[in-house]
Coordinates of N, CA and C in Angstrom, one line a residue:
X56 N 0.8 -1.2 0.0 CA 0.0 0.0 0.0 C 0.9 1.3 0.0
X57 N 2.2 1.3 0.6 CA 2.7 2.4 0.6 C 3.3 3.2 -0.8
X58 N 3.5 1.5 -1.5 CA 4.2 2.0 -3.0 C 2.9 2.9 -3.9
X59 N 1.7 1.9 -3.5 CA 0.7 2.7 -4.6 C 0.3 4.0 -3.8
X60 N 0.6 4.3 -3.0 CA 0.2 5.8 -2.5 C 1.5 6.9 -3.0
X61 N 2.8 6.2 -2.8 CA 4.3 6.8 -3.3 C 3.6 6.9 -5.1
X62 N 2.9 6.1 -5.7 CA 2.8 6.3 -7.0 C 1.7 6.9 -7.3
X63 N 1.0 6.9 -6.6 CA -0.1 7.9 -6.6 C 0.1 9.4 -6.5
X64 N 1.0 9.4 -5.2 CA 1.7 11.0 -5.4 C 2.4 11.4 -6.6
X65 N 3.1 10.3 -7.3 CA 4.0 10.9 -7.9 C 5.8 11.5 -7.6
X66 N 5.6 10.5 -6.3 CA 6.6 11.1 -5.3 C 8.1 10.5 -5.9
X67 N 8.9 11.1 -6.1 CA 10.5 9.9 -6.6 C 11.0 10.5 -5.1
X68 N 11.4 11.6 -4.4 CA 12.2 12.1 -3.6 C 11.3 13.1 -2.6
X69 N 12.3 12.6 -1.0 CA 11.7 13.2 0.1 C 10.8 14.8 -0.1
X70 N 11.5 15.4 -0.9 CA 11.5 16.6 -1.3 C 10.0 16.8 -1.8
X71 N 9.9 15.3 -2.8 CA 8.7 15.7 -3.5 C 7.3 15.7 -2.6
X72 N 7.8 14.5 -2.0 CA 6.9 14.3 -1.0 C 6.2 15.6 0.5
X73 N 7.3 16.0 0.4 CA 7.0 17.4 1.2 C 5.9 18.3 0.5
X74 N 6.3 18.3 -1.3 CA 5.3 19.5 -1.8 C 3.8 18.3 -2.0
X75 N 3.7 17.1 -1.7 CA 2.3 16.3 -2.0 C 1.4 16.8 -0.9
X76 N 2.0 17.6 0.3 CA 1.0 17.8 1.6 C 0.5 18.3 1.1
X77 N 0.3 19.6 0.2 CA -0.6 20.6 -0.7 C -1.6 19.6 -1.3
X78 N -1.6 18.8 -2.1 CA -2.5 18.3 -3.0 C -3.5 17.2 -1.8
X79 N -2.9 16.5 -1.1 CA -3.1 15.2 -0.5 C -2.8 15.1 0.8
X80 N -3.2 16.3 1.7 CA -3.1 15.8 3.4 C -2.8 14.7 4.3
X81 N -4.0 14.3 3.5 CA -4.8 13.0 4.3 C -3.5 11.8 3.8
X82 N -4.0 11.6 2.7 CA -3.2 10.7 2.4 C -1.2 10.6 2.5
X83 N -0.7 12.0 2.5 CA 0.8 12.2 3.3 C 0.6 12.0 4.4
X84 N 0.0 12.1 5.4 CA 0.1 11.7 6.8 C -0.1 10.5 7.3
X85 N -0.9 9.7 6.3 CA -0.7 8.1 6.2 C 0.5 7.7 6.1
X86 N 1.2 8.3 5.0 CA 2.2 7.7 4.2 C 3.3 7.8 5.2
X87 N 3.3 9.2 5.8 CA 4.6 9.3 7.1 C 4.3 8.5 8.7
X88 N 2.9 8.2 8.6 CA 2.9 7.1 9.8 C 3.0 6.2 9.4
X89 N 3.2 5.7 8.3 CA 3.3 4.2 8.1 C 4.9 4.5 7.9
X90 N 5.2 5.3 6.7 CA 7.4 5.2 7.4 C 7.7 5.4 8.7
X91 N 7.1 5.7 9.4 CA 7.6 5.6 10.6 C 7.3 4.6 11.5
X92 N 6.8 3.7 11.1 CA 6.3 2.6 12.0 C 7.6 1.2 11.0
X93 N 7.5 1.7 9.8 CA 8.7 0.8 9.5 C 9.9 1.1 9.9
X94 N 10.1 2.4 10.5 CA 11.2 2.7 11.2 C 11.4 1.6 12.6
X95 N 10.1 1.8 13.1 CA 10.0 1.1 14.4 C 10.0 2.1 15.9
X96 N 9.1 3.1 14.8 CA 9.3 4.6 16.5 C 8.1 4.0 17.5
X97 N 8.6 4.1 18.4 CA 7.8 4.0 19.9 C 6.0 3.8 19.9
X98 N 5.2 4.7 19.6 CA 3.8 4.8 19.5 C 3.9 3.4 18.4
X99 N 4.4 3.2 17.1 CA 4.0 2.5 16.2 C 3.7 1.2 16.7
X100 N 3.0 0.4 15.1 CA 3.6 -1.3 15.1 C 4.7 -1.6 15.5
X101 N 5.6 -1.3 14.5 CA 7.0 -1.4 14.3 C 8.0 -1.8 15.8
X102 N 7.6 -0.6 16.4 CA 8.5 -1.0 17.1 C 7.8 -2.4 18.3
X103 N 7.0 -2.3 18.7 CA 7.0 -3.9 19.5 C 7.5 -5.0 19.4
X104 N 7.5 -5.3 18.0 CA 8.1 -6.0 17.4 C 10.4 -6.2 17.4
X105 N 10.3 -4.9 17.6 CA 11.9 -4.8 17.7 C 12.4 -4.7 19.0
X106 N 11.5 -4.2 20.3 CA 11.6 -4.1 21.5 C 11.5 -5.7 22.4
X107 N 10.4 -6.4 21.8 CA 10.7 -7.7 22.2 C 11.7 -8.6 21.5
X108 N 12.5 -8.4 20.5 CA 13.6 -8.8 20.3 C 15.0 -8.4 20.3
X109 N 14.9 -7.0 21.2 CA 15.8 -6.6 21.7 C 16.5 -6.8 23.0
X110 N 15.0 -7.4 23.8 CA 14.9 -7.6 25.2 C 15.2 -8.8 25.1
X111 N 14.9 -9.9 24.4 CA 15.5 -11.3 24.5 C 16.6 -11.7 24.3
X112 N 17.5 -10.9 23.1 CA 19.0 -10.6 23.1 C 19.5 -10.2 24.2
X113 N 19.0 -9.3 24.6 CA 19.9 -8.9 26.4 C 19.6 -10.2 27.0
X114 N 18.3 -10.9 27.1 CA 18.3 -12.0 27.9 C 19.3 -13.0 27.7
X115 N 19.5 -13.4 26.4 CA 20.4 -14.3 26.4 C 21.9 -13.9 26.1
X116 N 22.3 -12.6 26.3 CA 23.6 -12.1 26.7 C 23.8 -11.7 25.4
X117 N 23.2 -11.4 24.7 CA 23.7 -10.8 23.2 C 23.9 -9.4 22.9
X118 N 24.5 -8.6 24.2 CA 24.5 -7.4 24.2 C 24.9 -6.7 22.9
X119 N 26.1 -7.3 22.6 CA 26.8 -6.2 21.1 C 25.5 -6.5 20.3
X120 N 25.1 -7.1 20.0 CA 24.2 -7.8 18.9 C 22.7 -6.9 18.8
X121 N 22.5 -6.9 20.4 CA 21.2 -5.7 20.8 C 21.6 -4.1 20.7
X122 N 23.0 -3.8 20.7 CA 23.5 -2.2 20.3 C 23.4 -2.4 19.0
X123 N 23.8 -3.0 18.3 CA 23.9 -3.0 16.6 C 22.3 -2.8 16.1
X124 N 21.6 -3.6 16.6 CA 20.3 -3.3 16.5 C 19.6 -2.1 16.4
X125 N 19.9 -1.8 17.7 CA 18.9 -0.6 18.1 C 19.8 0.9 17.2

């Protein structure tokens, strides 16, 4: 879904994507909550998924492995 909305804008570059808030609100604020949830920022999906696998790596002593991560 993110690509057909990226092609729906017309977007190639961040840049473009900045001037799509004019045309398409709604639909840029989708597009930047969902990159950001593939980032894995805090409120998102994303991140739960990376937090409980970062916590099990500490668990089982995988410290460098959980810095490389995060």
């Amino acid at each position: 879904t993110m690509f057909l909305a990226l092609n729906y804008l017309s977007a190639k570059s961040t840049s473009t994507l900045s001037m799509a808030w004019n045309t398409n609100a709604t639909l840029t604020s989708i597009l930047l909550i969902t990159l950001m949830s593939l980032g894995g920022l805090p409120p998102l999906t994303g991140f739960l998924p990376k937090w409980v696998i970062i916590q099990e790596l500490i668990s089982n002593h995988n410290i460098l492995v959980s810095l490389i991560m995060a």
